[in-house]
Amino acid sequence: MASARTKRLVASLLLTATAAITPVALAAPASASQGSDCYAMAKALGYRVGPKVAGACGFPAEPSSFSKPWVTPHPSCMKHLENAGISNWNHRFVICSKA
């Protein structure tokens, strides 16, 4: 039987792989709004999309100052999702990057 440390390592690796692959697998057509991308990502990660997530998705991601193709999640979006009960920082980051 696997130790707790091994289980945590495997879970961490799976989460990282999921966070890296999900945006590519769920890429929406160019006509989709950023808000709907945000909702879709939250739903894909297993969260119920209600008014709290919708409120968080209202804060658009900002262009990154250190790398042009990337965006930085809006701090208010991250805080709203945390208050909505999404405790996983990686999930909040990915969801808010789609806002």
mmCIF file of C-alpha atoms in Angstrom:
data_model
loop_
_atom_site.group_PDB
_atom_site.id
_atom_site.type_symbol
_atom_site.label_atom_id
_atom_site.label_comp_id
_atom_site.label_asym_id
_atom_site.label_seq_id
_atom_site.Cartn_x
_atom_site.Cartn_y
_atom_site.Cartn_z
ATOM 1 C CA MET A 1 0.000 0.000 0.000
ATOM 2 C CA ALA A 2 1.274 3.451 -0.895
ATOM 3 C CA SER A 3 2.394 5.782 1.832
ATOM 4 C CA ALA A 4 0.649 9.085 2.524
ATOM 5 C CA ARG A 5 3.666 10.964 1.145
ATOM 6 C CA THR A 6 3.475 9.031 -2.140
ATOM 7 C CA LYS A 7 -0.264 9.651 -2.414
ATOM 8 C CA ARG A 8 0.232 13.392 -1.873
ATOM 9 C CA LEU A 9 2.989 13.483 -4.490
ATOM 10 C CA VAL A 10 0.851 11.684 -7.067
ATOM 11 C CA ALA A 11 -2.147 13.936 -6.306
ATOM 12 C CA SER A 12 0.027 17.031 -6.672
ATOM 13 C CA LEU A 13 1.426 15.843 -10.004
ATOM 14 C CA LEU A 14 -2.043 15.019 -11.317
ATOM 15 C CA LEU A 15 -3.366 18.423 -10.286
ATOM 16 C CA THR A 16 -0.462 20.193 -11.972
ATOM 17 C CA ALA A 17 -0.934 18.181 -15.163
ATOM 18 C CA THR A 18 -4.674 18.871 -15.119
ATOM 19 C CA ALA A 19 -4.121 22.597 -14.647
ATOM 20 C CA ALA A 20 -1.680 22.618 -17.565
ATOM 21 C CA ILE A 21 -3.803 20.538 -19.951
ATOM 22 C CA THR A 22 -7.327 21.768 -19.148
ATOM 23 C CA PRO A 23 -7.028 25.247 -20.731
ATOM 24 C CA VAL A 24 -5.825 23.695 -23.989
ATOM 25 C CA ALA A 25 -8.481 20.979 -23.981
ATOM 26 C CA LEU A 26 -11.274 23.425 -23.217
ATOM 27 C CA ALA A 27 -10.194 26.201 -25.562
ATOM 28 C CA ALA A 28 -13.323 28.008 -26.662
ATOM 29 C CA PRO A 29 -13.931 29.568 -30.069
ATOM 30 C CA ALA A 30 -12.651 33.112 -30.521
ATOM 31 C CA SER A 31 -16.181 34.486 -30.334
ATOM 32 C CA ALA A 32 -16.727 33.352 -26.744
ATOM 33 C CA SER A 33 -16.572 36.023 -24.071
ATOM 34 C CA GLN A 34 -13.902 35.980 -21.411
ATOM 35 C CA GLY A 35 -16.543 35.643 -18.707
ATOM 36 C CA SER A 36 -17.895 32.458 -20.248
ATOM 37 C CA ASP A 37 -14.344 31.073 -20.405
ATOM 38 C CA CYS A 38 -14.035 31.796 -16.701
ATOM 39 C CA TYR A 39 -17.337 30.018 -15.930
ATOM 40 C CA ALA A 40 -16.415 27.080 -18.159
ATOM 41 C CA MET A 41 -13.063 26.661 -16.403
ATOM 42 C CA ALA A 42 -14.687 26.725 -12.964
ATOM 43 C CA LYS A 43 -17.214 24.143 -14.114
ATOM 44 C CA ALA A 44 -14.499 21.968 -15.701
ATOM 45 C CA LEU A 45 -12.609 21.942 -12.404
ATOM 46 C CA GLY A 46 -15.735 20.629 -10.671
ATOM 47 C CA TYR A 47 -17.149 23.778 -9.087
ATOM 48 C CA ARG A 48 -20.760 24.903 -9.204
ATOM 49 C CA VAL A 49 -21.038 28.175 -11.094
ATOM 50 C CA GLY A 50 -23.346 30.479 -9.182
ATOM 51 C CA PRO A 51 -23.495 34.166 -8.324
ATOM 52 C CA LYS A 52 -20.249 34.141 -6.325
ATOM 53 C CA VAL A 53 -18.230 32.670 -9.202
ATOM 54 C CA ALA A 54 -20.021 34.992 -11.653
ATOM 55 C CA GLY A 55 -19.016 37.945 -9.476
ATOM 56 C CA ALA A 56 -15.403 36.810 -9.424
ATOM 57 C CA CYS A 57 -15.379 36.373 -13.207
ATOM 58 C CA GLY A 58 -16.369 40.039 -13.504
ATOM 59 C CA PHE A 59 -12.804 41.079 -12.675
ATOM 60 C CA PRO A 60 -10.838 40.679 -15.924
ATOM 61 C CA ALA A 61 -7.329 39.264 -15.964
ATOM 62 C CA GLU A 62 -4.590 41.792 -16.619
ATOM 63 C CA PRO A 63 -1.838 41.514 -19.241
ATOM 64 C CA SER A 64 1.316 40.226 -17.627
ATOM 65 C CA SER A 65 4.147 42.706 -17.294
ATOM 66 C CA PHE A 66 6.846 40.039 -17.533
ATOM 67 C CA SER A 67 5.672 37.891 -20.447
ATOM 68 C CA LYS A 68 3.383 39.115 -23.232
ATOM 69 C CA PRO A 69 1.335 35.987 -24.085
ATOM 70 C CA TRP A 70 0.368 35.484 -20.438
ATOM 71 C CA VAL A 71 -2.132 37.214 -18.195
ATOM 72 C CA THR A 72 -2.144 37.885 -14.481
ATOM 73 C CA PRO A 73 -5.351 37.070 -12.594
ATOM 74 C CA HIS A 74 -7.022 40.070 -10.988
ATOM 75 C CA PRO A 75 -6.455 39.995 -7.184
ATOM 76 C CA SER A 76 -10.147 40.694 -6.559
ATOM 77 C CA CYS A 77 -11.123 37.666 -8.634
ATOM 78 C CA MET A 78 -8.761 35.484 -6.596
ATOM 79 C CA LYS A 79 -10.191 36.852 -3.319
ATOM 80 C CA HIS A 80 -13.813 36.414 -4.426
ATOM 81 C CA LEU A 81 -13.188 32.783 -5.367
ATOM 82 C CA GLU A 82 -11.459 32.183 -2.042
ATOM 83 C CA ASN A 83 -14.482 33.658 -0.248
ATOM 84 C CA ALA A 84 -16.716 31.437 -2.407
ATOM 85 C CA GLY A 85 -15.015 28.385 -0.902
ATOM 86 C CA ILE A 86 -12.412 27.558 -3.562
ATOM 87 C CA SER A 87 -9.411 26.988 -1.318
ATOM 88 C CA ASN A 88 -7.080 25.584 -3.988
ATOM 89 C CA TRP A 89 -4.823 28.443 -5.106
ATOM 90 C CA ASN A 90 -3.959 26.743 -8.427
ATOM 91 C CA HIS A 91 -7.656 26.386 -9.297
ATOM 92 C CA ARG A 92 -8.332 30.030 -8.444
ATOM 93 C CA PHE A 93 -5.350 31.114 -10.568
ATOM 94 C CA VAL A 94 -6.483 29.125 -13.610
ATOM 95 C CA ILE A 95 -10.115 30.242 -13.295
ATOM 96 C CA CYS A 96 -9.231 33.925 -12.855
ATOM 97 C CA SER A 97 -6.766 33.780 -15.756
ATOM 98 C CA LYS A 98 -9.765 33.083 -17.988
ATOM 99 C CA ALA A 99 -11.745 36.101 -16.722
#
